[in-house]
PDB file of C-alpha atoms in Angstrom:
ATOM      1  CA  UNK A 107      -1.808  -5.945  -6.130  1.00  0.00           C
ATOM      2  CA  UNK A 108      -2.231  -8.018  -9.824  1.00  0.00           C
ATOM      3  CA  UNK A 109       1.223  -8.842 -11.345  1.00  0.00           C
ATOM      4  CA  UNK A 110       0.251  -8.373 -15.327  1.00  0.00           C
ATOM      5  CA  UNK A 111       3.321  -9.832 -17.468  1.00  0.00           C
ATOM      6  CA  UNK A 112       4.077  -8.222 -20.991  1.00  0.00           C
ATOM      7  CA  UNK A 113       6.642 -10.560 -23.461  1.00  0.00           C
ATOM      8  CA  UNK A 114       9.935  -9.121 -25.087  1.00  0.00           C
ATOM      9  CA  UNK A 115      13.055  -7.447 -23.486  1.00  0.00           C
ATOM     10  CA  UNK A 116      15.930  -5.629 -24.612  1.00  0.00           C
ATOM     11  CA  UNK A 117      18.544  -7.976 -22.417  1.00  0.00           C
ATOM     12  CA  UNK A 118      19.117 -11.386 -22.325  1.00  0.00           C
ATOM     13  CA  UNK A 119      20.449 -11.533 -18.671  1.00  0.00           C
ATOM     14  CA  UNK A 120      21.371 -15.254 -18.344  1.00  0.00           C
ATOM     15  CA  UNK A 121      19.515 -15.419 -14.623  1.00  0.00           C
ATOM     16  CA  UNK A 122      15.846 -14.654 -15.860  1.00  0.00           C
ATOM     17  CA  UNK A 123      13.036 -15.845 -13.960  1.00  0.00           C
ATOM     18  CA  UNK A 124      10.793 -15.032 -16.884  1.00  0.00           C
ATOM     19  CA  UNK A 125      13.256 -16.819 -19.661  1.00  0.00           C
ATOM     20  CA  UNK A 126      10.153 -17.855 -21.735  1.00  0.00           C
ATOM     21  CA  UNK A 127       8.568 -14.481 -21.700  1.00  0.00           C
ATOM     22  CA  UNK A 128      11.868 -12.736 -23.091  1.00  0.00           C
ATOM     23  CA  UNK A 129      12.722 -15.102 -25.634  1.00  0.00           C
ATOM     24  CA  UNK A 130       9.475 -16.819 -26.871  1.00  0.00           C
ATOM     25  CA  UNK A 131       6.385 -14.452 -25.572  1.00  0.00           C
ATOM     26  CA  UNK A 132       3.982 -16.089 -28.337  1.00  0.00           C
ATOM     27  CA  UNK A 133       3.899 -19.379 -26.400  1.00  0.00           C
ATOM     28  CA  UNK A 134       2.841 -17.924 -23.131  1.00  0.00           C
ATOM     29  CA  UNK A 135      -0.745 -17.678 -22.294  1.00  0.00           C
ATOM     30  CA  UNK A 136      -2.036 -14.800 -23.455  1.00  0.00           C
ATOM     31  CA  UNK A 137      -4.793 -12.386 -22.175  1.00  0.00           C
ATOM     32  CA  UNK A 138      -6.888  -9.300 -24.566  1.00  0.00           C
ATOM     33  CA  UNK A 139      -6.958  -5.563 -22.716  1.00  0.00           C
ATOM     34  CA  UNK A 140     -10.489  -6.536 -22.479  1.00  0.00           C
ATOM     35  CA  UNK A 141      -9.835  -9.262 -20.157  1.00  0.00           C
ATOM     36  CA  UNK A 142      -7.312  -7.826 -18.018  1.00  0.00           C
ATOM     37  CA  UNK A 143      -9.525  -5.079 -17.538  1.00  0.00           C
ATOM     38  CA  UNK A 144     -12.720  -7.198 -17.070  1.00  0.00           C
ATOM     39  CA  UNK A 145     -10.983  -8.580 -14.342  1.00  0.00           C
ATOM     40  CA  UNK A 146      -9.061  -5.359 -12.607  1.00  0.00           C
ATOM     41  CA  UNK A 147     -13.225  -3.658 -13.013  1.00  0.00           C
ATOM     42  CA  UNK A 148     -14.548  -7.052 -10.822  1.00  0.00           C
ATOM     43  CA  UNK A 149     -11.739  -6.490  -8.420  1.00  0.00           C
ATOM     44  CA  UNK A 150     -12.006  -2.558  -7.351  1.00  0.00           C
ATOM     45  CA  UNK A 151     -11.824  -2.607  -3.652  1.00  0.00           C
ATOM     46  CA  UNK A 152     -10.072  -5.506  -3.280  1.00  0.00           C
ATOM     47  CA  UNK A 153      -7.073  -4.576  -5.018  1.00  0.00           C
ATOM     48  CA  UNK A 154      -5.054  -1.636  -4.407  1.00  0.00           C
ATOM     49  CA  UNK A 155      -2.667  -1.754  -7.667  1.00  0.00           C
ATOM     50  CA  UNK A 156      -1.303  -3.470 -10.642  1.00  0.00           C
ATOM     51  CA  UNK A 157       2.000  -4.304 -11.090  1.00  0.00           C
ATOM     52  CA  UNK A 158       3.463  -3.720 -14.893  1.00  0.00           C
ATOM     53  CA  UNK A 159       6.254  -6.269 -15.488  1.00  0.00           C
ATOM     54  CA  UNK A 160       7.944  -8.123 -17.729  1.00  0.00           C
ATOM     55  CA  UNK A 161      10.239  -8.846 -20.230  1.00  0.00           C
ATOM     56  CA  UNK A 162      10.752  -5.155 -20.516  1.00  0.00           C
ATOM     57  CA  UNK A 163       6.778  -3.547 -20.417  1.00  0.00           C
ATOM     58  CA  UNK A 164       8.370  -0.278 -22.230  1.00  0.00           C
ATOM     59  CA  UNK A 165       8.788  -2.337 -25.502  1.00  0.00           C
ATOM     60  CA  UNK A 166       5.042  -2.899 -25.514  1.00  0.00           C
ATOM     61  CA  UNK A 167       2.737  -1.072 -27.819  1.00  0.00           C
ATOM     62  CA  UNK A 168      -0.300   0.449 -26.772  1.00  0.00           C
ATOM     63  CA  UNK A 169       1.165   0.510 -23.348  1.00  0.00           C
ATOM     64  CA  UNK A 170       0.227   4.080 -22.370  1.00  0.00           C
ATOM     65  CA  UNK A 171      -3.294   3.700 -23.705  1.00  0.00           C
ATOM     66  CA  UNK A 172      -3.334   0.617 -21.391  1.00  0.00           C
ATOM     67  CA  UNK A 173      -2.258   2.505 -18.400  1.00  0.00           C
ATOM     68  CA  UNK A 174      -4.801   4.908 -18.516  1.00  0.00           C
ATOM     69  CA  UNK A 175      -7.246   2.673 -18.520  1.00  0.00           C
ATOM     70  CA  UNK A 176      -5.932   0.928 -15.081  1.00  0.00           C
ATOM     71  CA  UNK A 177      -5.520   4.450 -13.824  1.00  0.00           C
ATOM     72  CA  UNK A 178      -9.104   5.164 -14.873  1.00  0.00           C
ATOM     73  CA  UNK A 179     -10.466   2.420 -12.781  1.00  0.00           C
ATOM     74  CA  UNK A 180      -8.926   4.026  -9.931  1.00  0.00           C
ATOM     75  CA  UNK A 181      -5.666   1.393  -9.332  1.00  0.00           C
ATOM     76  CA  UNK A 182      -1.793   2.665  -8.773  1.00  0.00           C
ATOM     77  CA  UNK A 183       0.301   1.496 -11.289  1.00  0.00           C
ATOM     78  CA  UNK A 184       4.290   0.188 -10.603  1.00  0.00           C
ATOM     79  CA  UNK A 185       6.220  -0.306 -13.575  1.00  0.00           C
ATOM     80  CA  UNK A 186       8.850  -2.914 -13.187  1.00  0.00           C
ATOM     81  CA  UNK A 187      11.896  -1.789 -15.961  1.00  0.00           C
ATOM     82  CA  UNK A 188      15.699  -2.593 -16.199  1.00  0.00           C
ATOM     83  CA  UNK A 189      16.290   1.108 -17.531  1.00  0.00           C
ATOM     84  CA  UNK A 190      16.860   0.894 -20.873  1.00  0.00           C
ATOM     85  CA  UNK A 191      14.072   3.221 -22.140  1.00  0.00           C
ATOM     86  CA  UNK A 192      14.272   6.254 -20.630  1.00  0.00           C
ATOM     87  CA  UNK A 193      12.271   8.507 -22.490  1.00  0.00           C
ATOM     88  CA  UNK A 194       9.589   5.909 -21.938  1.00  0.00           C
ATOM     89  CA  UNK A 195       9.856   5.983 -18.190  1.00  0.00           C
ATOM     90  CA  UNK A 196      10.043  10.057 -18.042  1.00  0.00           C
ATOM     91  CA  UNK A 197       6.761   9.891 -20.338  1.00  0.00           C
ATOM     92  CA  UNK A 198       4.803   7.939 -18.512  1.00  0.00           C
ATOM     93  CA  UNK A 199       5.239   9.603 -15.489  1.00  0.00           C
ATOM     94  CA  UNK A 200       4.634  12.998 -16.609  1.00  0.00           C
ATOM     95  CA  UNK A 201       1.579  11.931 -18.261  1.00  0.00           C
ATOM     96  CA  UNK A 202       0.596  10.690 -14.516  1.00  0.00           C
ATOM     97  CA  UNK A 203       0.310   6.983 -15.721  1.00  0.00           C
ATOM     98  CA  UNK A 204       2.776   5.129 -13.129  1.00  0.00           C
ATOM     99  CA  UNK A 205       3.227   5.780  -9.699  1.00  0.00           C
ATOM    100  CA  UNK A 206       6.031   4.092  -8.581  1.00  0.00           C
ATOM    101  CA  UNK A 207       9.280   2.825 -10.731  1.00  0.00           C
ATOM    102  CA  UNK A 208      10.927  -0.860  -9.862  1.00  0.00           C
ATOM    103  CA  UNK A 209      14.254  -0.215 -11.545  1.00  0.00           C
ATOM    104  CA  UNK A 210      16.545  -3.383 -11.496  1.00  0.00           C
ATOM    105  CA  UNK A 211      20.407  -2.442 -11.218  1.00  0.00           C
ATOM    106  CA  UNK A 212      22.117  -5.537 -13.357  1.00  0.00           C
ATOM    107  CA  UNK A 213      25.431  -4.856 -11.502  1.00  0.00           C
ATOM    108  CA  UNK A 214      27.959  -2.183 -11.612  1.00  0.00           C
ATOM    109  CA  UNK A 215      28.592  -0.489 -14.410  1.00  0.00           C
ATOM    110  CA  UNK A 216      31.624  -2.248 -15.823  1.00  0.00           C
ATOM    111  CA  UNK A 217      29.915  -6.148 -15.250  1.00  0.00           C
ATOM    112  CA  UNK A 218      26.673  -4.905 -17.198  1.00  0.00           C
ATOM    113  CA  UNK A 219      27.623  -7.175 -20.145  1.00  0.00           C
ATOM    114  CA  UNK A 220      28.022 -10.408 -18.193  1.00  0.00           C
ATOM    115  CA  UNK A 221      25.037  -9.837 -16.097  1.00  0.00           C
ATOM    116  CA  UNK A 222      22.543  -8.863 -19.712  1.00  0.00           C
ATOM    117  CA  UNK A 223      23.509 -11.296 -22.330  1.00  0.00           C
ATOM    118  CA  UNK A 224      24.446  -8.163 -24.247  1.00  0.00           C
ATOM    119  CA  UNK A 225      28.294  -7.110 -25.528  1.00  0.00           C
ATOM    120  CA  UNK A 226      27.483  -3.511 -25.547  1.00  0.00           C
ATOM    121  CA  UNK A 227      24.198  -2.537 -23.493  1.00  0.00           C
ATOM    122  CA  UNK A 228      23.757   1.318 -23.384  1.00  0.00           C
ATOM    123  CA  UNK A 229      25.105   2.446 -20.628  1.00  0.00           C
ATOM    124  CA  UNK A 230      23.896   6.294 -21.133  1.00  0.00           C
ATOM    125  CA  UNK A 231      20.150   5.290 -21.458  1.00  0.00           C
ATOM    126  CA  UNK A 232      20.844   3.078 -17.806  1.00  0.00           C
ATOM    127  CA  UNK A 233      22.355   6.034 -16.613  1.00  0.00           C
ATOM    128  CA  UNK A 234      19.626   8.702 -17.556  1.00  0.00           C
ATOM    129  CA  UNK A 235      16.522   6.800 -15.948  1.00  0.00           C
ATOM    130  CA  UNK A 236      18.910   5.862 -12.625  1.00  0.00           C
ATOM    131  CA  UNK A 237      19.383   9.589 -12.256  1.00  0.00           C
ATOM    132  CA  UNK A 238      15.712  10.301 -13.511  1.00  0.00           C
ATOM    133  CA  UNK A 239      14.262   8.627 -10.593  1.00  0.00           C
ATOM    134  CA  UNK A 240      17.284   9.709  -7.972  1.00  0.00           C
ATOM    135  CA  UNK A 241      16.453  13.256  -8.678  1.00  0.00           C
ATOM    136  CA  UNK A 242      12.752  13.193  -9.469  1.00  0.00           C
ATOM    137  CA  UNK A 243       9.690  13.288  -8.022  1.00  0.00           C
ATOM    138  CA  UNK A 244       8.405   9.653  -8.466  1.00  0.00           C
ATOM    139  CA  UNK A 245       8.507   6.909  -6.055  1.00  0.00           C
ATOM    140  CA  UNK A 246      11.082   4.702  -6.963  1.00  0.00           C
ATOM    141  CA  UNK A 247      13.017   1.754  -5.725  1.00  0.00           C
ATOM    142  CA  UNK A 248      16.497  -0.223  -6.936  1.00  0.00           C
ATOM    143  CA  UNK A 249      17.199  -3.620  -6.824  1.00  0.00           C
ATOM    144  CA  UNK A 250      19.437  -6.514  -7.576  1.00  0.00           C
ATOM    145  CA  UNK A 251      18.908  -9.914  -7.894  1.00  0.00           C
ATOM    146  CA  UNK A 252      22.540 -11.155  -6.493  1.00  0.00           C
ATOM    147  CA  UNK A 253      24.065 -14.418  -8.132  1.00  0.00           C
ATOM    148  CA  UNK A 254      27.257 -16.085  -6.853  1.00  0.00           C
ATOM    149  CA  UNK A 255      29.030 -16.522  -9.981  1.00  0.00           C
ATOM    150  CA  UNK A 256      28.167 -13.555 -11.858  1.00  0.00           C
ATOM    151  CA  UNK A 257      28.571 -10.312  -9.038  1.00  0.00           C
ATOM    152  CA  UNK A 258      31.614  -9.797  -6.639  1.00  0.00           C
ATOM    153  CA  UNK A 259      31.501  -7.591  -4.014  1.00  0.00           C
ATOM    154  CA  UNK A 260      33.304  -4.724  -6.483  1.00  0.00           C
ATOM    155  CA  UNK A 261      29.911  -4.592  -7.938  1.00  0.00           C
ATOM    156  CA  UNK A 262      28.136  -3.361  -4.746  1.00  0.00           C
ATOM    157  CA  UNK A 263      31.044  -1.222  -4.048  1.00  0.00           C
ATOM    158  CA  UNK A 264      30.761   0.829  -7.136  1.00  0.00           C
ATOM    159  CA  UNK A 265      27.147   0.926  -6.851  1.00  0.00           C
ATOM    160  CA  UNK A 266      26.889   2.883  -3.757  1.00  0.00           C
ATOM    161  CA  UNK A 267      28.827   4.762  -5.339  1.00  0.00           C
ATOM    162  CA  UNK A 268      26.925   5.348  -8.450  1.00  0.00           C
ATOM    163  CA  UNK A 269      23.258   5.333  -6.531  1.00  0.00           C
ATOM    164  CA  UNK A 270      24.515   7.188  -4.102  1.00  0.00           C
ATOM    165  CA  UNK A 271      21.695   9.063  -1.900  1.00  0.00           C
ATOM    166  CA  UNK A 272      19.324   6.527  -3.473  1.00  0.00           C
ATOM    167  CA  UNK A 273      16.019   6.124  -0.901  1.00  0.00           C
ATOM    168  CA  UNK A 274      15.386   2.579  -1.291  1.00  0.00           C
ATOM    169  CA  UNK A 275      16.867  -0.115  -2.684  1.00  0.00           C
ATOM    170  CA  UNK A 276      16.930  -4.425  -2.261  1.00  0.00           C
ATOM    171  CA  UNK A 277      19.462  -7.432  -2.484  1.00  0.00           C
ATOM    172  CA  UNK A 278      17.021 -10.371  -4.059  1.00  0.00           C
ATOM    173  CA  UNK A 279      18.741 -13.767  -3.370  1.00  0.00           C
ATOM    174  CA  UNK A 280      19.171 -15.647  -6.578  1.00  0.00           C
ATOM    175  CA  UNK A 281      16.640 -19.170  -6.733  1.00  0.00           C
ATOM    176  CA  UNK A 282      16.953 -21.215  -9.785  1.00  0.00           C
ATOM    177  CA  UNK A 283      14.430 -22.522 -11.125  1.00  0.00           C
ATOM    178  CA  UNK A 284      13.581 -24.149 -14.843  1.00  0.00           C
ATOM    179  CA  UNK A 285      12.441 -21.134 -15.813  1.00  0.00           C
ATOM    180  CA  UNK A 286      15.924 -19.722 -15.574  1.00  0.00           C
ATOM    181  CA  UNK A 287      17.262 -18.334 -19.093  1.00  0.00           C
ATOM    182  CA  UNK A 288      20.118 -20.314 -17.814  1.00  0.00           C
ATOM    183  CA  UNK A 289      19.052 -22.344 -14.971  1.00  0.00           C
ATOM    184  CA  UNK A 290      22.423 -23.837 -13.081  1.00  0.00           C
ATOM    185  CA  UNK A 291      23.349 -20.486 -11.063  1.00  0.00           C
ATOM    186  CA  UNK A 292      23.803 -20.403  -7.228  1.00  0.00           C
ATOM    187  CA  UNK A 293      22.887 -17.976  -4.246  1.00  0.00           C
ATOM    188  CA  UNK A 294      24.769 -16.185  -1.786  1.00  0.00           C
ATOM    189  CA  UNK A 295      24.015 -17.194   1.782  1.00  0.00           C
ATOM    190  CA  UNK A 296      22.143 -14.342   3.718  1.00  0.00           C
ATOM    191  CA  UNK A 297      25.524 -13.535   5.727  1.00  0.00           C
ATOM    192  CA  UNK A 298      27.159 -12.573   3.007  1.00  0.00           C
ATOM    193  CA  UNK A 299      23.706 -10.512   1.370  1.00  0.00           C
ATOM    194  CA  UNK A 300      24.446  -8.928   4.787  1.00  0.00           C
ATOM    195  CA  UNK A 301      28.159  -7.971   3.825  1.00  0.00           C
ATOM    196  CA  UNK A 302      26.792  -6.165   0.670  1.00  0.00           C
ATOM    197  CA  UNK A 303      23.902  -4.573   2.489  1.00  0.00           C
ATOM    198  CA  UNK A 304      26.418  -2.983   4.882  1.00  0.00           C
ATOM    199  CA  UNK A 305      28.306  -1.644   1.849  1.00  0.00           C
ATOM    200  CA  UNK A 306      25.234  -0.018   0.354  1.00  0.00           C
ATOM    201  CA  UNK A 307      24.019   1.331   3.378  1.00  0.00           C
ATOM    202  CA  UNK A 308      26.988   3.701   3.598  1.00  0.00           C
ATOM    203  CA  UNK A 309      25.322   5.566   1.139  1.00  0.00           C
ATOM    204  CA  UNK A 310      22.096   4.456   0.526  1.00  0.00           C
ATOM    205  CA  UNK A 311      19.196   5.214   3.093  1.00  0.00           C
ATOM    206  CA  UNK A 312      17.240   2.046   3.013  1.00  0.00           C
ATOM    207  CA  UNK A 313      18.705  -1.219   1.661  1.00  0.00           C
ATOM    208  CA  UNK A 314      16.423  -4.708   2.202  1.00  0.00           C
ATOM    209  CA  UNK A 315      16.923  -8.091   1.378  1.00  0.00           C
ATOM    210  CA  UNK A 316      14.435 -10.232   0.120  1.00  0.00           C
ATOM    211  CA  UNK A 317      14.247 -13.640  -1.362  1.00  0.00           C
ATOM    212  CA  UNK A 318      15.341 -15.555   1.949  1.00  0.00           C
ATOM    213  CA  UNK A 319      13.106 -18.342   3.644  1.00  0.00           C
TER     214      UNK A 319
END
């Protein structure tokens, strides 16, 4: 799959691997529709899909028109979002334009302020694309990226909770990195990813870790 990375988000989580995309975008590289789909044309057969990410892609205008234009060439399309546009989601995939949803799941409920920079984030509109994809017909998966200093394991409690009967879902191990928002933060070791796992798994059918070497 292509990884294609559009600027701007609607949190400021203090752990983001893409800190330069959400708070500066115009200083990034940046590439026309033209050439992004110059290049996904050259690369049919070879590729199987392109991978919308971010920042937030929902923000981005022109982003449907963009989509069917990947979808034209023949590619699946996975939109990576943190959930905060919901009626953006729903749209796109009843206009057939994404075929899978990446949702990330900041933390449990109560923690979503420390974990996205934001006092007040909108709980509802997290809520509404969660249960969008847990009782839709898209392909979806959940994830976390877990840092040691920002989620306990209340967090993963409440989340089975909340997710419960979720199909698929991932603990990503925190790595810093310069491109950090705020780069200083530290892992969990992959026994205790496992502890968390376990906790998930009582209600969730498939929980993965990733991020390990």
């Amino acid at each position: 799959a292509s990884t294609i990375f559009l600027g701007g988000c609607t949190f400021r989580c203090p752990f983001c691997q893409n800190g330069i995309l959400v708070v500066a975008p115009g200083e990034q590289p940046d590439y026309s529709q033209e050439e992004l789909l110059t290049f996904l044309k050259k690369r049919k057969g070879i590729l199987d899909g392109v991978c919308i990410s971010g920042g937030e892609p929902t923000l981005s205008d022109g982003l449907e028109e963009f989509l069917g234009k990947i979808k034209e060439l023949g590619y699946a399309v996975k939109l990576d979002t943190n959930g905060s546009r919901p009626k953006i989601v729903k749209h796109l995939a009843e206009a057939g334009l994404i075929d899978k949803v990446a949702m990330d799941i900041k933390a449990c409920p109560d923690n979503y302020g420390n974990l996205t920079g934001i006092e007040k984030p909108d709980m509802d509109s997290i809520f509404e694309t969660a249960d969008f994809l847990l009782h839709g017909n898209l392909d979806y998966e959940f994830r976390t990226t877990v840092v040691r200093e920002l989620h306990t394991q209340k967090d993963f409690e409440e989340i089975a909770g909340w997710l419960a009967g979720a199909k698929e879902y991932y603990l990503q191990a925190y790595k810093d990195s310069d491109g950090v928002l705020r780069p200083g933060y530290g892992s969990y070791t992959f026994e205790e990813l496992q502890n968390f796992q376990k906790i998930l798994q009582k209600t969730i059918l498939s929980v993965g870790i990733r991020g390990i070497d």
